[in-house]
Coordinates of C-alpha atoms in Angstrom, one line a residue:
Chain A
M1 CA 27.6 -22.8 8.7
K2 CA 24.9 -20.3 9.2
L3 CA 24.4 -17.3 6.9
T4 CA 24.7 -15.0 9.8
E5 CA 28.4 -16.2 10.4
L6 CA 29.3 -14.6 7.2
Y7 CA 28.7 -11.1 8.3
T8 CA 30.1 -10.9 11.9
H9 CA 32.0 -8.0 11.2
V10 CA 28.8 -5.8 10.6
K11 CA 27.1 -7.5 13.5
K12 CA 27.0 -4.4 15.6
D13 CA 25.4 -2.3 12.7
L14 CA 22.8 -5.0 12.0
Q15 CA 21.8 -4.8 15.7
Q16 CA 21.2 -1.2 15.5
I17 CA 19.1 -1.7 12.3
E18 CA 17.0 -4.4 14.4
K19 CA 16.5 -1.8 17.0
E20 CA 15.2 0.5 14.1
L21 CA 12.9 -2.0 12.8
E22 CA 11.5 -2.9 16.3
Q23 CA 10.7 0.9 16.5
T24 CA 9.2 1.0 13.3
I25 CA 7.1 -2.1 13.7
S26 CA 6.0 -1.2 17.3
S27 CA 2.6 0.5 16.8
Q28 CA -0.2 2.0 18.8
H29 CA -2.5 -0.7 18.3
P30 CA -2.7 -4.3 19.4
I31 CA -3.6 -6.1 16.2
M32 CA -0.7 -4.4 14.2
Q33 CA 1.6 -4.9 17.2
N34 CA 0.8 -8.4 17.1
A35 CA 1.4 -8.7 13.3
G36 CA 4.6 -6.8 13.7
N37 CA 5.9 -9.1 16.2
Q38 CA 5.2 -12.1 14.2
L39 CA 7.2 -10.6 11.2
L40 CA 10.2 -9.7 13.4
K41 CA 10.4 -13.2 14.6
A42 CA 9.8 -14.6 11.1
G43 CA 12.2 -12.1 9.5
G44 CA 15.2 -14.4 9.9
K45 CA 18.0 -13.9 7.3
R46 CA 17.8 -9.9 6.9
I47 CA 19.5 -10.3 3.5
R48 CA 18.3 -6.9 2.4
P49 CA 19.7 -4.9 5.4
V50 CA 22.9 -6.9 5.2
F51 CA 23.3 -5.9 1.6
V52 CA 22.5 -2.3 2.5
V53 CA 25.3 -2.2 5.1
L54 CA 27.9 -4.1 3.3
S55 CA 27.1 -1.9 0.2
G56 CA 27.5 1.1 2.3
H57 CA 31.0 0.2 3.1
F58 CA 32.1 1.1 -0.6
G59 CA 31.5 4.7 0.2
N60 CA 31.9 7.1 3.1
Y61 CA 30.1 4.8 5.5
D62 CA 27.8 6.5 8.0
I63 CA 25.5 4.4 10.0
E64 CA 22.7 6.8 10.3
P65 CA 21.6 6.9 6.7
V66 CA 22.5 3.5 6.0
K67 CA 20.4 2.3 9.1
K68 CA 17.3 4.4 7.8
V69 CA 17.7 2.8 4.4
A70 CA 18.3 -0.9 5.6
A71 CA 15.2 -0.5 7.9
A72 CA 13.0 1.1 5.1
L73 CA 13.8 -1.7 2.7
E74 CA 13.3 -4.6 5.4
T75 CA 10.0 -2.8 6.2
I76 CA 8.9 -2.9 2.6
H77 CA 9.9 -6.6 2.3
M78 CA 7.6 -7.1 5.5
A79 CA 4.6 -5.1 4.0
S80 CA 4.9 -7.1 0.9
L81 CA 4.8 -10.4 3.0
V82 CA 1.7 -8.9 4.9
H83 CA -0.1 -8.2 1.6
D84 CA 1.1 -11.7 0.2
D85 CA -1.0 -13.3 3.0
V86 CA -4.3 -11.1 2.3
I87 CA -7.2 -13.0 1.0
D88 CA -5.4 -16.5 0.6
D89 CA -6.3 -16.9 4.1
A90 CA -9.9 -15.9 3.6
E91 CA -10.0 -18.6 1.0
L92 CA -9.0 -21.2 3.6
R93 CA -11.5 -20.0 6.0
R94 CA -14.4 -19.7 3.4
G95 CA -18.1 -20.0 4.8
A96 CA -19.0 -19.1 8.3
K97 CA -15.9 -17.3 9.3
T98 CA -15.5 -15.3 6.2
V99 CA -16.6 -12.1 7.7
K100 CA -14.2 -12.5 10.4
A101 CA -11.5 -13.7 7.9
A102 CA -12.4 -10.5 5.7
Y103 CA -11.9 -8.3 8.7
D104 CA -8.6 -9.9 9.5
N105 CA -7.7 -9.5 5.8
K106 CA -8.6 -5.8 5.6
V107 CA -6.6 -5.3 8.8
A108 CA -3.7 -7.0 7.2
M109 CA -4.1 -5.1 4.2
Y110 CA -4.0 -1.8 6.1
T111 CA -1.1 -3.0 8.2
G112 CA 0.7 -3.4 5.0
D113 CA -0.1 0.1 3.8
F114 CA 0.9 1.4 7.2
L115 CA 4.3 -0.4 7.0
F116 CA 4.7 1.1 3.4
A117 CA 4.1 4.5 4.6
K118 CA 6.5 3.7 7.6
A119 CA 9.3 2.8 5.1
I120 CA 8.6 6.1 3.0
E121 CA 8.8 7.9 6.5
L122 CA 12.3 6.3 7.1
M123 CA 13.6 7.2 3.7
S124 CA 12.4 10.8 4.0
D125 CA 15.7 11.3 5.8
I126 CA 17.5 10.5 2.8
H127 CA 18.3 13.8 0.8
Q128 CA 19.3 12.1 -2.6
I129 CA 16.6 12.4 -5.0
A130 CA 17.7 9.3 -6.8
A131 CA 17.0 7.1 -3.8
H132 CA 13.4 8.1 -3.7
Q133 CA 12.9 7.6 -7.5
I134 CA 14.7 4.0 -7.3
L135 CA 12.6 3.0 -4.5
S136 CA 9.2 4.1 -5.8
Y137 CA 10.1 2.4 -9.1
A138 CA 10.9 -0.9 -7.4
M139 CA 7.7 -0.5 -5.3
K140 CA 5.7 -0.1 -8.4
E141 CA 7.4 -3.1 -10.0
M142 CA 6.8 -5.3 -7.1
S143 CA 3.0 -4.6 -7.3
L144 CA 3.0 -5.2 -11.0
G145 CA 4.9 -8.5 -10.1
E146 CA 2.2 -9.5 -7.7
I147 CA -0.6 -8.7 -10.4
Q148 CA 1.5 -10.5 -13.0
Q149 CA 1.7 -13.7 -10.7
I150 CA -2.1 -13.7 -10.2
R151 CA -2.8 -13.3 -13.9
E152 CA -0.3 -16.2 -14.9
Q153 CA -1.2 -18.5 -12.1
Y154 CA -2.1 -21.9 -13.5
D155 CA -1.3 -20.6 -17.0
L156 CA 0.8 -23.5 -18.6
N157 CA 1.3 -21.7 -21.8
Q158 CA 3.5 -18.9 -20.4
N159 CA 7.2 -18.8 -21.1
V160 CA 10.4 -18.6 -19.2
R161 CA 10.7 -14.9 -20.0
Q162 CA 7.5 -14.4 -18.1
Y163 CA 8.8 -16.4 -15.2
L164 CA 12.1 -14.5 -15.1
R165 CA 10.5 -11.1 -15.1
R166 CA 8.1 -12.3 -12.4
I167 CA 11.0 -13.4 -10.0
K168 CA 12.8 -10.1 -10.9
R169 CA 9.8 -8.0 -9.9
K170 CA 9.0 -10.2 -6.8
T171 CA 12.4 -10.7 -5.4
A172 CA 15.5 -9.7 -7.4
L173 CA 14.7 -5.9 -7.8
L174 CA 14.4 -5.3 -4.0
I175 CA 17.8 -7.2 -3.2
A176 CA 19.4 -5.3 -6.2
I177 CA 18.3 -1.8 -4.9
S178 CA 19.3 -2.9 -1.4
C179 CA 22.8 -2.8 -2.7
Q180 CA 22.3 0.2 -4.9
L181 CA 20.8 2.4 -2.2
G182 CA 23.3 1.2 0.6
A183 CA 26.0 2.7 -2.0
I184 CA 23.9 5.8 -2.7
A185 CA 23.3 6.3 1.2
S186 CA 27.1 6.6 1.7
N187 CA 27.7 8.5 -1.6
A188 CA 29.7 5.8 -3.5
S189 CA 30.6 6.4 -7.2
I190 CA 28.0 5.9 -9.7
E191 CA 30.1 3.1 -11.3
L192 CA 29.9 1.4 -7.8
Q193 CA 26.3 1.9 -7.4
Q194 CA 25.7 0.2 -10.9
R195 CA 28.1 -2.5 -10.0
L196 CA 26.2 -3.2 -6.6
Y197 CA 22.9 -3.1 -8.3
R198 CA 24.1 -5.8 -10.7
F199 CA 25.4 -7.9 -7.9
G200 CA 22.2 -7.8 -6.1
Y201 CA 20.0 -8.5 -9.1
S202 CA 22.1 -11.5 -9.9
V203 CA 22.2 -12.8 -6.4
G204 CA 18.5 -12.2 -6.1
M205 CA 17.6 -14.1 -9.3
A206 CA 19.9 -17.1 -8.2
Y207 CA 18.2 -16.9 -4.6
Q208 CA 14.5 -17.1 -5.9
I209 CA 15.6 -19.9 -8.7
T210 CA 17.2 -21.7 -5.8
D211 CA 14.1 -21.3 -3.6
D212 CA 12.0 -22.6 -6.6
I213 CA 14.2 -25.7 -6.9
L214 CA 14.0 -26.4 -3.1
D215 CA 10.2 -26.4 -3.2
F216 CA 10.7 -29.7 -5.3
T217 CA 13.8 -31.2 -3.8
G218 CA 13.3 -30.2 0.0
T219 CA 11.8 -32.7 2.5
E220 CA 8.5 -31.5 4.2
K221 CA 10.7 -31.2 7.3
E222 CA 13.3 -28.8 5.5
L223 CA 10.3 -26.7 3.9
G224 CA 7.9 -26.7 6.8
K225 CA 5.3 -27.6 4.1
P226 CA 4.8 -30.3 1.6
A227 CA 7.1 -30.3 -1.5
G228 CA 5.6 -29.0 -4.8
G229 CA 3.7 -26.4 -3.1
D230 CA 4.5 -23.7 -5.9
L231 CA 3.0 -26.1 -8.4
R232 CA 0.0 -26.9 -6.4
Q233 CA -0.7 -23.2 -6.1
G234 CA -0.6 -22.7 -9.8
N235 CA 2.9 -20.8 -9.5
I236 CA 4.8 -22.3 -12.6
T237 CA 8.5 -22.3 -11.7
L238 CA 11.9 -22.9 -13.6
P239 CA 12.1 -26.7 -13.1
V240 CA 8.5 -26.9 -14.5
F241 CA 9.3 -25.0 -17.5
Y242 CA 12.4 -27.0 -18.2
A243 CA 10.6 -30.3 -17.5
M244 CA 7.7 -29.3 -19.8
Q245 CA 10.0 -28.5 -22.8
Q246 CA 11.6 -32.0 -22.3
L247 CA 8.7 -34.2 -21.8
P248 CA 5.7 -33.5 -24.4
G249 CA 3.0 -35.3 -22.1
L250 CA 3.7 -33.2 -18.9
K251 CA 1.9 -30.2 -19.6
E252 CA -1.3 -32.0 -20.3
K253 CA -0.7 -34.0 -17.2
I254 CA -0.4 -30.9 -15.1
G255 CA -3.4 -29.4 -16.7
R256 CA -5.4 -32.5 -15.8
F257 CA -4.3 -32.1 -12.2
Y258 CA -5.4 -28.5 -12.0
K259 CA -9.0 -29.9 -13.1
T260 CA -9.0 -32.7 -10.6
M261 CA -6.5 -31.4 -7.9
D262 CA -5.9 -35.1 -7.3
E263 CA -2.9 -35.3 -4.9
S264 CA -1.6 -38.6 -6.1
E265 CA -1.3 -37.2 -9.6
L266 CA 0.5 -34.3 -8.1
S267 CA 3.0 -36.6 -6.4
S268 CA 3.7 -38.5 -9.8
I269 CA 4.0 -35.1 -11.6
I270 CA 6.7 -34.0 -9.0
D271 CA 8.5 -37.4 -9.3
T272 CA 8.5 -36.9 -13.2
I273 CA 9.8 -33.3 -12.9
K274 CA 12.6 -34.4 -10.3
T275 CA 13.8 -37.3 -12.6
S276 CA 13.5 -35.3 -15.8
G277 CA 17.0 -33.5 -15.3
S278 CA 15.1 -30.2 -15.1
I279 CA 16.4 -29.7 -11.5
Q280 CA 19.8 -29.8 -12.6
R281 CA 19.2 -27.7 -15.4
A282 CA 17.5 -25.1 -13.2
S283 CA 20.6 -25.3 -11.0
K284 CA 22.7 -24.5 -13.8
T285 CA 20.6 -21.3 -14.6
A286 CA 21.0 -20.4 -10.9
Q287 CA 24.6 -21.0 -11.1
S288 CA 25.1 -18.7 -14.2
Y289 CA 23.3 -15.8 -12.2
L290 CA 25.8 -16.5 -9.4
A291 CA 28.6 -16.4 -11.9
D292 CA 27.3 -12.9 -13.0
A293 CA 27.2 -12.0 -9.2
L294 CA 30.7 -13.0 -8.7
A295 CA 31.9 -11.3 -11.8
A296 CA 30.2 -8.0 -10.5
A297 CA 31.8 -8.4 -7.1
E298 CA 35.4 -9.2 -8.5
G299 CA 35.3 -5.5 -9.8
L300 CA 34.7 -4.1 -6.1
P301 CA 37.4 -2.6 -4.0
A302 CA 39.2 -5.1 -1.8
G303 CA 38.0 -5.5 1.7
Q304 CA 35.8 -7.4 4.3
A305 CA 32.7 -6.0 2.6
K306 CA 33.7 -7.5 -0.8
N307 CA 34.7 -10.8 0.8
S308 CA 31.3 -11.0 2.7
M309 CA 29.3 -10.3 -0.3
I310 CA 31.3 -13.0 -2.3
K311 CA 30.8 -15.6 0.5
I312 CA 27.0 -14.7 0.7
A313 CA 26.7 -15.2 -3.0
K314 CA 28.6 -18.6 -2.8
Y315 CA 26.5 -19.6 0.2
I316 CA 23.3 -18.9 -1.7
G317 CA 24.4 -21.1 -4.4
R318 CA 25.0 -24.1 -1.9
R319 CA 22.2 -23.5 0.5
K320 CA 20.1 -26.7 0.8
F321 CA 17.0 -25.0 2.5
Chain B
M1 CA -23.9 26.5 -8.9
K2 CA -21.5 23.7 -9.6
L3 CA -18.2 23.4 -7.3
T4 CA -16.1 23.6 -10.5
E5 CA -17.6 27.2 -11.4
L6 CA -15.7 28.3 -8.1
Y7 CA -12.2 27.9 -9.4
T8 CA -12.5 28.7 -13.2
H9 CA -9.2 30.9 -13.0
V10 CA -7.2 27.8 -12.1
K11 CA -9.1 25.8 -14.9
K12 CA -6.0 25.6 -17.2
D13 CA -3.6 24.1 -14.2
L14 CA -6.4 21.6 -13.2
Q15 CA -6.5 20.5 -16.9
Q16 CA -2.7 19.9 -16.8
I17 CA -3.0 18.2 -13.4
E18 CA -5.9 16.0 -14.9
K19 CA -3.4 14.9 -17.9
E20 CA -0.7 14.2 -15.3
L21 CA -3.3 11.9 -13.5
E22 CA -4.3 10.2 -16.8
Q23 CA -0.4 9.5 -17.3
T24 CA -0.2 8.2 -13.7
I25 CA -3.1 5.9 -13.9
S26 CA -2.7 4.7 -17.5
S27 CA -0.8 1.4 -17.1
Q28 CA 0.7 -1.4 -18.7
H29 CA -1.9 -4.1 -17.9
P30 CA -5.6 -4.0 -18.7
I31 CA -7.2 -4.8 -15.4
M32 CA -5.4 -1.8 -13.9
Q33 CA -6.1 0.4 -16.9
N34 CA -9.5 -0.6 -16.2
A35 CA -9.7 0.3 -12.7
G36 CA -7.8 3.5 -13.5
N37 CA -10.2 4.8 -15.9
Q38 CA -13.0 4.1 -13.5
L39 CA -11.3 6.0 -10.9
L40 CA -10.8 8.9 -13.4
K41 CA -14.3 9.2 -14.2
A42 CA -15.7 8.6 -10.6
G43 CA -13.1 11.4 -9.5
G44 CA -15.3 14.1 -9.7
K45 CA -14.7 17.0 -7.4
R46 CA -10.8 16.9 -7.3
I47 CA -11.0 19.0 -4.3
R48 CA -7.6 17.9 -3.2
P49 CA -5.7 19.2 -6.4
V50 CA -7.8 22.4 -6.2
F51 CA -6.5 23.0 -2.8
V52 CA -3.0 22.2 -3.8
V53 CA -3.1 24.7 -6.8
L54 CA -4.9 27.5 -4.9
S55 CA -2.5 27.1 -1.8
G56 CA 0.4 27.1 -4.4
H57 CA -0.7 30.9 -5.3
F58 CA 0.3 32.0 -1.8
G59 CA 4.0 31.5 -2.7
N60 CA 6.3 31.6 -5.7
Y61 CA 3.7 29.8 -7.8
D62 CA 5.3 27.2 -10.3
I63 CA 3.0 24.7 -11.8
E64 CA 5.7 22.0 -12.2
P65 CA 6.1 21.2 -8.6
V66 CA 2.3 22.0 -7.9
K67 CA 1.2 19.7 -10.6
K68 CA 3.3 16.9 -9.3
V69 CA 2.2 17.4 -5.6
A70 CA -1.6 17.8 -6.7
A71 CA -1.2 14.6 -8.9
A72 CA 0.4 12.6 -6.0
L73 CA -2.3 13.7 -3.5
E74 CA -5.0 12.7 -5.8
T75 CA -3.5 9.5 -6.6
I76 CA -3.2 8.6 -3.0
H77 CA -6.8 9.6 -2.7
M78 CA -7.7 7.1 -5.5
A79 CA -5.5 4.4 -3.9
S80 CA -7.2 4.6 -0.7
L81 CA -10.6 4.3 -2.6
V82 CA -9.2 1.1 -4.2
H83 CA -8.3 -0.3 -0.9
D84 CA -11.6 0.7 0.7
D85 CA -13.4 -1.6 -1.9
V86 CA -11.3 -4.4 -1.1
I87 CA -12.9 -7.5 0.7
D88 CA -16.4 -5.7 1.4
D89 CA -17.0 -6.7 -2.3
A90 CA -15.9 -10.3 -1.5
E91 CA -18.4 -10.2 1.3
L92 CA -21.3 -9.5 -1.2
R93 CA -20.1 -12.2 -3.6
R94 CA -19.7 -14.8 -0.8
G95 CA -20.0 -18.6 -1.9
A96 CA -19.4 -19.8 -5.3
K97 CA -17.8 -16.7 -6.5
T98 CA -15.2 -16.2 -3.6
V99 CA -12.2 -17.4 -5.5
K100 CA -13.0 -15.0 -8.3
A101 CA -13.8 -12.3 -5.9
A102 CA -10.7 -13.0 -3.9
Y103 CA -8.7 -12.7 -7.1
D104 CA -10.1 -9.6 -8.0
N105 CA -9.8 -8.2 -4.4
K106 CA -6.1 -9.2 -4.6
V107 CA -5.7 -7.4 -7.9
A108 CA -7.4 -4.4 -6.2
M109 CA -5.0 -4.4 -3.4
Y110 CA -2.0 -4.4 -5.6
T111 CA -3.6 -1.8 -7.8
G112 CA -3.7 0.3 -4.7
D113 CA -0.3 -0.3 -3.9
F114 CA 0.9 0.5 -7.4
L115 CA -1.0 3.7 -7.0
F116 CA 0.8 4.5 -3.8
A117 CA 4.1 3.9 -5.2
K118 CA 2.9 6.1 -8.2
A119 CA 2.3 9.0 -5.8
I120 CA 5.5 8.5 -4.2
E121 CA 7.3 8.6 -7.4
L122 CA 5.7 11.9 -8.4
M123 CA 6.8 13.2 -5.1
S124 CA 10.3 12.4 -5.7
D125 CA 10.6 15.5 -7.7
I126 CA 9.7 17.6 -4.6
H127 CA 13.0 18.5 -3.1
Q128 CA 11.8 19.7 0.2
I129 CA 12.1 16.9 2.8
A130 CA 9.4 18.3 5.0
A131 CA 7.0 17.6 2.1
H132 CA 8.1 13.8 2.2
Q133 CA 7.8 13.7 6.0
I134 CA 4.3 15.4 5.9
L135 CA 3.0 13.0 3.2
S136 CA 4.4 9.8 4.8
Y137 CA 3.0 10.7 8.3
A138 CA -0.5 11.4 6.6
M139 CA -0.5 8.0 4.9
K140 CA 0.3 6.3 8.1
E141 CA -2.5 8.1 9.8
M142 CA -5.0 7.2 6.9
S143 CA -4.2 3.6 7.4
L144 CA -4.5 3.7 11.1
G145 CA -7.8 5.7 10.5
E146 CA -9.1 2.6 8.2
I147 CA -8.0 0.0 11.1
Q148 CA -9.6 2.2 13.7
Q149 CA -12.9 2.2 11.6
I150 CA -12.9 -1.6 11.4
R151 CA -12.2 -1.9 15.0
E152 CA -15.1 0.6 16.0
Q153 CA -17.5 -0.7 13.5
Y154 CA -20.9 -1.6 15.1
D155 CA -19.3 -0.4 18.5
L156 CA -22.2 1.8 20.1
N157 CA -20.1 2.4 23.2
Q158 CA -17.5 4.6 21.4
N159 CA -17.6 8.3 21.9
V160 CA -17.5 11.4 19.6
R161 CA -13.8 11.9 20.2
Q162 CA -13.2 8.5 18.4
Y163 CA -15.5 9.9 15.7
L164 CA -13.7 13.0 15.2
R165 CA -10.2 11.4 15.2
R166 CA -11.5 8.9 12.6
I167 CA -12.8 11.4 10.1
K168 CA -9.5 13.5 10.7
R169 CA -7.5 10.4 9.8
K170 CA -9.9 9.3 6.9
T171 CA -10.8 12.6 5.4
A172 CA -9.5 16.0 6.9
L173 CA -5.7 15.1 7.1
L174 CA -5.4 14.5 3.3
I175 CA -7.3 17.7 2.6
A176 CA -5.2 19.7 5.1
I177 CA -1.8 18.6 3.7
S178 CA -3.3 19.3 0.2
C179 CA -3.2 23.0 1.3
Q180 CA 0.0 22.6 3.2
L181 CA 1.9 20.9 0.5
G182 CA 0.6 23.3 -2.1
A183 CA 2.2 26.1 -0.2
I184 CA 5.4 24.1 0.5
A185 CA 5.8 23.2 -3.1
S186 CA 5.6 27.0 -3.9
N187 CA 7.9 27.9 -1.0
A188 CA 5.3 29.9 0.8
S189 CA 6.4 31.0 4.4
I190 CA 5.9 28.6 7.3
E191 CA 3.2 30.7 8.8
L192 CA 1.1 30.6 5.4
Q193 CA 1.9 26.8 5.4
Q194 CA 0.5 26.3 8.8
R195 CA -2.4 28.6 8.1
L196 CA -3.3 26.8 4.9
Y197 CA -3.2 23.3 6.9
R198 CA -5.6 24.8 9.6
F199 CA -7.8 25.9 6.5
G200 CA -7.8 22.5 4.9
Y201 CA -8.2 20.6 8.1
S202 CA -11.5 22.6 9.1
V203 CA -12.8 22.3 5.7
G204 CA -12.2 18.6 5.6
M205 CA -13.9 18.0 9.0
A206 CA -17.0 20.0 7.9
Y207 CA -17.0 18.3 4.6
Q208 CA -17.1 14.7 6.1
I209 CA -19.5 15.8 8.8
T210 CA -21.7 17.2 6.2
D211 CA -21.2 13.9 4.1
D212 CA -22.3 12.0 7.1
I213 CA -25.5 14.2 7.6
L214 CA -26.4 13.7 4.0
D215 CA -26.4 10.0 4.3
F216 CA -29.5 10.5 6.5
T217 CA -31.2 13.5 4.8
G218 CA -30.2 12.7 1.4
T219 CA -32.9 11.1 -1.0
E220 CA -31.9 7.7 -2.5
K221 CA -31.8 9.6 -5.9
E222 CA -29.3 12.1 -4.5
L223 CA -27.3 9.6 -2.7
G224 CA -27.3 6.8 -5.3
K225 CA -28.0 4.5 -2.6
P226 CA -30.5 4.1 0.1
A227 CA -30.3 6.6 3.1
G228 CA -28.8 5.3 6.5
G229 CA -26.2 3.3 4.7
D230 CA -23.4 4.4 7.1
L231 CA -25.6 3.2 10.2
R232 CA -26.4 0.0 8.3
Q233 CA -22.8 -0.8 7.7
G234 CA -21.9 0.0 11.5
N235 CA -20.5 3.3 10.8
I236 CA -21.5 5.5 13.7
T237 CA -21.6 9.0 12.6
L238 CA -22.1 12.4 14.3
P239 CA -25.9 12.5 14.1
V240 CA -26.1 9.1 15.7
F241 CA -23.9 10.1 18.7
Y242 CA -26.2 13.0 19.2
A243 CA -29.4 11.4 18.9
M244 CA -28.0 8.6 21.2
Q245 CA -27.3 11.2 23.8
Q246 CA -30.7 12.5 23.6
L247 CA -32.7 9.5 23.3
P248 CA -31.9 6.9 26.1
G249 CA -33.7 3.8 24.3
L250 CA -31.9 4.5 20.8
K251 CA -28.7 2.8 21.6
E252 CA -30.3 -0.5 22.5
K253 CA -32.6 -0.1 19.6
I254 CA -29.7 0.1 17.2
G255 CA -28.1 -2.8 19.0
R256 CA -31.1 -4.9 18.4
F257 CA -31.1 -3.9 14.7
Y258 CA -27.4 -5.0 14.5
K259 CA -28.6 -8.4 15.6
T260 CA -31.7 -8.8 13.6
M261 CA -30.6 -6.5 10.4
D262 CA -34.4 -6.0 10.1
E263 CA -34.6 -3.2 7.6
S264 CA -38.0 -1.9 8.7
E265 CA -36.4 -1.5 12.3
L266 CA -33.7 0.5 10.5
S267 CA -36.0 3.0 8.8
S268 CA -37.7 3.7 12.1
I269 CA -34.3 4.4 13.6
I270 CA -33.5 6.7 10.8
D271 CA -36.9 8.6 11.3
T272 CA -36.1 8.8 15.0
I273 CA -32.7 10.3 14.3
K274 CA -34.0 12.7 11.8
T275 CA -36.7 14.0 14.1
S276 CA -34.5 14.1 17.1
G277 CA -32.8 17.5 16.4
S278 CA -29.5 15.6 16.2
I279 CA -29.2 16.6 12.4
Q280 CA -29.3 20.2 13.2
R281 CA -26.9 19.8 16.0
A282 CA -24.5 17.9 13.8
S283 CA -24.8 20.7 11.2
K284 CA -23.9 23.2 13.8
T285 CA -20.8 21.2 14.4
A286 CA -20.0 21.4 10.8
Q287 CA -20.8 25.1 10.6
S288 CA -18.3 25.7 13.6
Y289 CA -15.6 23.9 11.8
L290 CA -16.4 25.9 8.6
A291 CA -16.2 29.1 10.7
D292 CA -12.6 28.0 11.9
A293 CA -11.8 27.5 8.1
L294 CA -13.1 30.9 7.2
A295 CA -11.1 32.4 10.2
A296 CA -7.9 30.8 8.9
A297 CA -8.7 32.0 5.4
E298 CA -9.3 35.6 6.6
G299 CA -5.6 35.8 7.4
L300 CA -4.5 34.8 4.0
P301 CA -3.1 37.6 1.4
A302 CA -5.8 39.0 -0.5
G303 CA -6.4 37.7 -4.1
Q304 CA -8.4 35.4 -6.4
A305 CA -7.0 32.3 -4.5
K306 CA -8.1 33.4 -1.2
N307 CA -11.6 34.3 -2.6
S308 CA -11.8 31.0 -4.2
M309 CA -10.9 29.1 -1.1
I310 CA -13.7 31.0 1.0
K311 CA -16.1 30.3 -1.6
I312 CA -15.4 26.7 -1.6
A313 CA -15.4 26.4 2.1
K314 CA -18.9 28.4 2.0
Y315 CA -20.1 26.0 -0.7
I316 CA -19.2 22.8 1.3
G317 CA -21.3 24.2 4.2
R318 CA -24.3 24.7 1.8
R319 CA -23.9 21.7 -0.2
K320 CA -27.2 19.3 -0.3
F321 CA -25.3 16.3 -1.9

């Protein structure tokens, strides 16, 4: 079953949001138009708009504000994707092409800035001050999460708390406020706003941990890139922490790999991690976040929106890629 | 006379805004703290906060909203400075240090993102929807201006209209909305909001054109960098357009310089431009923008704020560096 089949009853609204997104992305100048179209195609799941729309149904649902909030949050997500690609790219093209790469990167950076501004513009139709405070806080945290990731890259002495804070900032928070702002946009009660935030936060954490597990267990075909990519890039994820806790020699082994960057060493490290039981342990952690999400969802008023949210949460727990 | 002496009567309020800025910039993590402190030191003129405060005096002046708007706009200015430095720097440090440079650049990019988010957070206390729409529009235009500059760099076939649109987006617009939002923050009439916008826009255009002139006429000591830096970097400014219109061979000569990057060729080009009368013609253009600014200011209610704005406008016309 596809994720999109879980929310057929809001399909029409999501189509409207897609139109809003196309208008938002469509721009005066070709480079950005190009980047925008790629983003729209790559977009895929639209998890954030879906949660805005579903959460909106727990208040006095009005597609107009819901549409703006959903498009704004997806645009912020896209802007963060654009900024994520900046400079890495320049690295790959080091040497003769650097100037060109730097140009492209600078354009990408300002394209991201443009999209952030577009998102703020969409939000300016939302009159609740709380919505603006919540969004700006999340944007701050997202940028801090990126800086945290840069600083903690290749650092094998960091702890699980740092990892959890990082994925909260980079993934869970935006999903959490998608639910919260959907509720605010339709004037749902504070209690429901907070409950939906908790739901989104827990789903987001489970979503990212599952992602980090799949980076080890997924096939190259499923992932569209070789497995262990996170570890290769110095991004230490939950299965690695758990494996290092269990296998005393592993930390040094990974440290050696980061010096030699010897791929055969990496694949043996990946096998070690996969057979250490740390994958199962990480899955348990993801499941416990999902349990929190389902517990939060249980307290929601009955209805299709509630059912869809529960189905999506369960799907995310099951997804294989 | 120093610029700061022109607005002594709002000194106390500017000190409060400086505190607000320090709080805004001060951050949990060292890299950004560092960047922030440099920005605070480099900050200097604080033209935008000054115009917010002075414009605020044309309504029911309340330091609280004025302070937030002033800090927000200066923070956006700082964020744009941080993003301006991204990648150029990597260029200078091409080769062995590229990875390090790319890291620094990525941190700088996210530091800019953090500052943009901080600015939005400051603005979230402002209840007028118009203020948010005006700000997000300006942020969009600023990012488009940066992309425009990248695309038009080294392009000797562009026209003066493109230059004027570029400096509007990169400089004049933010100064214009500093005046406009100061008026909105203190609930001044729409007529005054628009008049102050026109004042700020015209001052901003004159300010940037003067800047572009000084890049040719200033001494290395005054500029803190060798003269002709804009032309060297492929940034075609008003004196260059005027000189190319007057001297048929100049365009080809500059084109050759961009191929050879021969510094002796550049200094002969700079001398040609300085003796072509195009500097005087560019000054006339700046003066005509200042005349527009003073005309807009004339219609403002009498008082110290009006006098200060007129003095600042005249000062900007006279400034030598």
